[in-house]
């Protein structure tokens, strides 16, 4: 049974401070014009009214993560003989991500199918995932670039969250979503909220309605495959892209990585860093051949991965949470919604007769 | 004839000889414009020109193989990039048709965002935007907000000396009169700090860098692109790590590679998704170049950029006096 609690608005920071006593709490804060997640400290002033520029992806999947440290040791008897000593470094830190949006929390469900699947489990990801809880803030006023309702989500989607907060007059409805979330609700700052549930449901419905009618990407997987060789289409929709990668770095569902050994002298570390399918190096092969030589090929991969290839192998789940960051922060305003829609609506161009 | 109509007519006239013309059109919401690629007469209707046309479209000129004939629409500052690209022989004059415009300034959406935030409103929720009588009038979350255009214009526009395209094959509208002075006064406060203070400032800023390289790719003068040393493993100058050292190191490399070439268009800063004030670094180098070589990038098509030339003795570098 889900518990419904109420937190008065003026106790919000107190609750965060209480949570921060025993673990790292990441909250959205403003720096310049940007909102980013930072560990909560005494004087931190969190901002909850707007979507963060950078999602809390790094809380579980750091931009750069040490997988292991290594040291080369020379055999003093035979200096040509070198052994490698390896120290594995899994360092999960108990964390609460406080005040992310439903889209941000749902983003990790896309990761889960890949890094915590039936066949393969990534120990680094799993350890961080298990040590991180999400106290999510339902959206009350979606933005122009938002389209979570297209991809099976909503501004109050609890999927991926442990606790869902809903802003109400004078405070927040606090509902547990997971068992671990329930444990966070024992705070004395929370009172009974059962009388406010109706108000919260109405707020959820209003936020969803504010998004307008949803467009269904159900046909997208097949249509994108159909257009796989239609490079004319891809060149057209990628014309303004400058191949920067801001879209993938800011995406809560982009999970591709690079692994490199960064070595100085006899020591080094193997790190895993965010990679980016919009860059040339992403598929550059050791031979020098690159199967995705142009930005059109790369944009095709980004859109295809999210709306076609991933759903095909993961039971129809779309690898996009509709947060709209790739639209909002793209320096050229490339709009993934438009590309997916065009892929469905436009016929495949006929190759010109030679 | 209004500027936009004149521009459309010029493009219609020149289009038959061109593969495409790059201009601005409507983006995903009322505050965003987006580059449009005009290939046929019907596309011309997509064109827009107003203070929300921020992109420097010349960045696309080096993205097409040689042989294509491309038209590009430029404001004054954008035209400087075209000049610099020509000076460096990165584009071929015969393959470019420049549609020059007069410009009184473009909005800095970062400033619009901040102005709205002060009223507890969010830029992402603006439902309509009109420019009228020196004001940017916005409808957002059920309220009407009128921002004085002067308060939200990009800083570069306040010190603009090149309102009219400095190079053009076609020019639409009437040239804007007057020019501001730019004595790099905005740098004074920064330069008055100690080196430690400056480093501290950059540490604080670079911490949010997501290493996306939008700053690099938006830059019209950054032409190494796929072969940038930031990502190359051979040679391996910059580690893949995301520490402050790597991030700042990359910005220093970018700034140095742009010294004497950067036209201070501000695209690097505009493209940055986490609002890092990158133009400050570029302006600082621009000022040094100005003092050392009396040179402003992209303003004199006939001149050879000083760092591409060799002079036994530079006029402003008193080597013998050292
Ligand atoms: S952010 Fe925009 S321009 Fe940059 S790679 Fe993504 S789609 Fe292309
Ligand atoms: S693809 Fe774009 S809209 Fe979808 S999750 Fe990623 S950033 Fe958000
Ligand atoms: S710097 Fe000058 S030309 Fe450029 S946008 Fe501003 S006013 Fe226009
Ligand atoms: S470094 Fe920045 S300001 Fe200079 S030319 Fe490049 S994008 Fe423009
Ligand atoms: S655009 Fe901004 S976040 Fe991206 S690499 Fe440049 S400085 Fe970093």
Tab-separated table of C-alpha atoms in Angstrom, chain A residues 30-36 38 49-51 53-54 62-64 101 139-145 210 236 239-246 249-250 258 260-262 271 273-274 276 279-281 293 295 298 327-335 337, chain B residues 27-30 32-35 37 39 55 59-60 63-64 110-111 113-114 117 120-127 141 204-205 207-208 210-214 216-218 226-228 231-233 236 238-242 270-271 273-277:
chain	number	residue	atom	x	y	z
A	30	UNK	CA	21.749	27.292	-10.460
A	31	UNK	CA	25.187	28.228	-11.794
A	32	UNK	CA	25.209	31.100	-14.295
A	33	UNK	CA	22.089	30.364	-16.391
A	34	UNK	CA	22.443	26.625	-15.999
A	35	UNK	CA	20.870	24.217	-13.527
A	36	UNK	CA	23.083	21.297	-12.533
A	38	UNK	CA	25.425	19.215	-6.908
A	49	UNK	CA	10.796	24.975	-10.584
A	50	UNK	CA	12.687	24.183	-13.760
A	51	UNK	CA	14.287	21.295	-15.550
A	53	UNK	CA	20.263	21.487	-17.992
A	54	UNK	CA	22.246	18.387	-17.161
A	62	UNK	CA	29.703	8.987	-14.125
A	63	UNK	CA	31.033	10.926	-17.106
A	64	UNK	CA	34.344	9.341	-16.267
A	101	UNK	CA	12.097	15.151	-12.958
A	139	UNK	CA	6.237	18.382	-13.270
A	140	UNK	CA	3.492	20.931	-12.956
A	141	UNK	CA	4.169	22.932	-16.095
A	142	UNK	CA	5.858	21.184	-19.023
A	143	UNK	CA	8.134	23.054	-21.415
A	144	UNK	CA	7.889	23.541	-25.167
A	145	UNK	CA	10.497	20.888	-25.878
A	210	UNK	CA	-0.785	20.923	-20.838
A	236	UNK	CA	18.214	16.494	-45.250
A	239	UNK	CA	21.813	19.366	-42.602
A	240	UNK	CA	21.906	21.799	-39.690
A	241	UNK	CA	23.524	19.435	-37.192
A	242	UNK	CA	27.069	20.485	-36.312
A	243	UNK	CA	27.974	17.036	-34.901
A	244	UNK	CA	28.794	18.418	-31.494
A	245	UNK	CA	27.307	15.818	-29.200
A	246	UNK	CA	25.609	18.151	-26.727
A	249	UNK	CA	25.893	14.191	-23.328
A	250	UNK	CA	22.775	15.825	-21.929
A	258	UNK	CA	34.397	4.445	-24.270
A	260	UNK	CA	40.629	3.816	-22.377
A	261	UNK	CA	43.798	3.151	-20.452
A	262	UNK	CA	45.256	6.404	-19.250
A	271	UNK	CA	38.531	4.483	-17.249
A	273	UNK	CA	33.823	7.642	-20.137
A	274	UNK	CA	30.658	8.785	-21.837
A	276	UNK	CA	28.878	9.995	-28.221
A	279	UNK	CA	31.295	12.029	-33.158
A	280	UNK	CA	33.510	10.616	-35.870
A	281	UNK	CA	35.612	8.600	-33.445
A	293	UNK	CA	31.574	8.608	-42.155
A	295	UNK	CA	26.946	13.380	-39.688
A	298	UNK	CA	25.539	9.423	-37.146
A	327	UNK	CA	16.113	19.891	-28.658
A	328	UNK	CA	16.429	22.654	-26.101
A	329	UNK	CA	20.216	22.689	-25.903
A	330	UNK	CA	21.081	21.849	-29.478
A	331	UNK	CA	22.976	24.882	-30.801
A	332	UNK	CA	21.148	24.451	-34.116
A	333	UNK	CA	17.732	23.434	-32.729
A	334	UNK	CA	17.676	19.994	-34.314
A	335	UNK	CA	14.336	18.515	-33.239
A	337	UNK	CA	10.437	14.814	-32.646
B	27	UNK	CA	12.657	26.627	-34.878
B	28	UNK	CA	10.859	24.346	-32.446
B	29	UNK	CA	9.306	27.186	-30.470
B	30	UNK	CA	8.633	30.893	-30.832
B	32	UNK	CA	14.154	29.705	-31.415
B	33	UNK	CA	15.209	30.187	-34.973
B	34	UNK	CA	16.999	27.417	-36.778
B	35	UNK	CA	19.238	27.174	-39.842
B	37	UNK	CA	18.795	25.089	-46.241
B	39	UNK	CA	17.300	24.358	-52.347
B	55	UNK	CA	23.324	31.589	-35.363
B	59	UNK	CA	30.052	27.766	-39.749
B	60	UNK	CA	28.418	25.559	-42.397
B	63	UNK	CA	31.176	21.504	-44.072
B	64	UNK	CA	30.506	20.936	-47.745
B	110	UNK	CA	20.669	33.469	-21.814
B	111	UNK	CA	19.701	37.002	-20.843
B	113	UNK	CA	16.154	33.299	-19.609
B	114	UNK	CA	17.619	35.187	-16.660
B	117	UNK	CA	13.757	33.705	-14.021
B	120	UNK	CA	9.951	33.211	-11.556
B	121	UNK	CA	9.086	32.338	-15.149
B	122	UNK	CA	10.777	29.843	-17.425
B	123	UNK	CA	11.968	30.454	-20.947
B	124	UNK	CA	10.969	26.941	-21.951
B	125	UNK	CA	7.346	27.865	-21.443
B	126	UNK	CA	7.152	30.962	-23.636
B	127	UNK	CA	4.149	30.567	-25.916
B	141	UNK	CA	2.603	30.905	-18.115
B	204	UNK	CA	34.312	27.089	-10.810
B	205	UNK	CA	33.076	27.505	-14.351
B	207	UNK	CA	33.410	22.153	-13.303
B	208	UNK	CA	30.076	22.017	-15.123
B	210	UNK	CA	30.175	18.144	-19.917
B	211	UNK	CA	32.973	17.951	-22.476
B	212	UNK	CA	30.457	17.886	-25.307
B	213	UNK	CA	32.509	20.118	-27.627
B	214	UNK	CA	29.529	22.131	-28.784
B	216	UNK	CA	34.248	23.743	-30.727
B	217	UNK	CA	31.795	22.547	-33.328
B	218	UNK	CA	29.748	25.728	-33.389
B	226	UNK	CA	36.743	15.081	-36.785
B	227	UNK	CA	40.481	15.258	-36.270
B	228	UNK	CA	40.562	17.525	-33.247
B	231	UNK	CA	39.709	13.242	-29.091
B	232	UNK	CA	42.657	11.876	-30.958
B	233	UNK	CA	44.379	8.945	-29.254
B	236	UNK	CA	47.221	11.369	-27.054
B	238	UNK	CA	44.217	15.011	-23.746
B	239	UNK	CA	43.100	12.084	-21.647
B	240	UNK	CA	39.516	10.917	-21.913
B	241	UNK	CA	39.053	11.717	-18.222
B	242	UNK	CA	36.699	14.487	-17.260
B	270	UNK	CA	26.058	30.492	-27.160
B	271	UNK	CA	26.385	26.808	-28.006
B	273	UNK	CA	24.662	23.962	-22.918
B	274	UNK	CA	25.844	24.836	-19.426
B	275	UNK	CA	26.522	28.508	-19.987
B	276	UNK	CA	30.271	28.718	-19.530
B	277	UNK	CA	31.485	32.255	-20.371
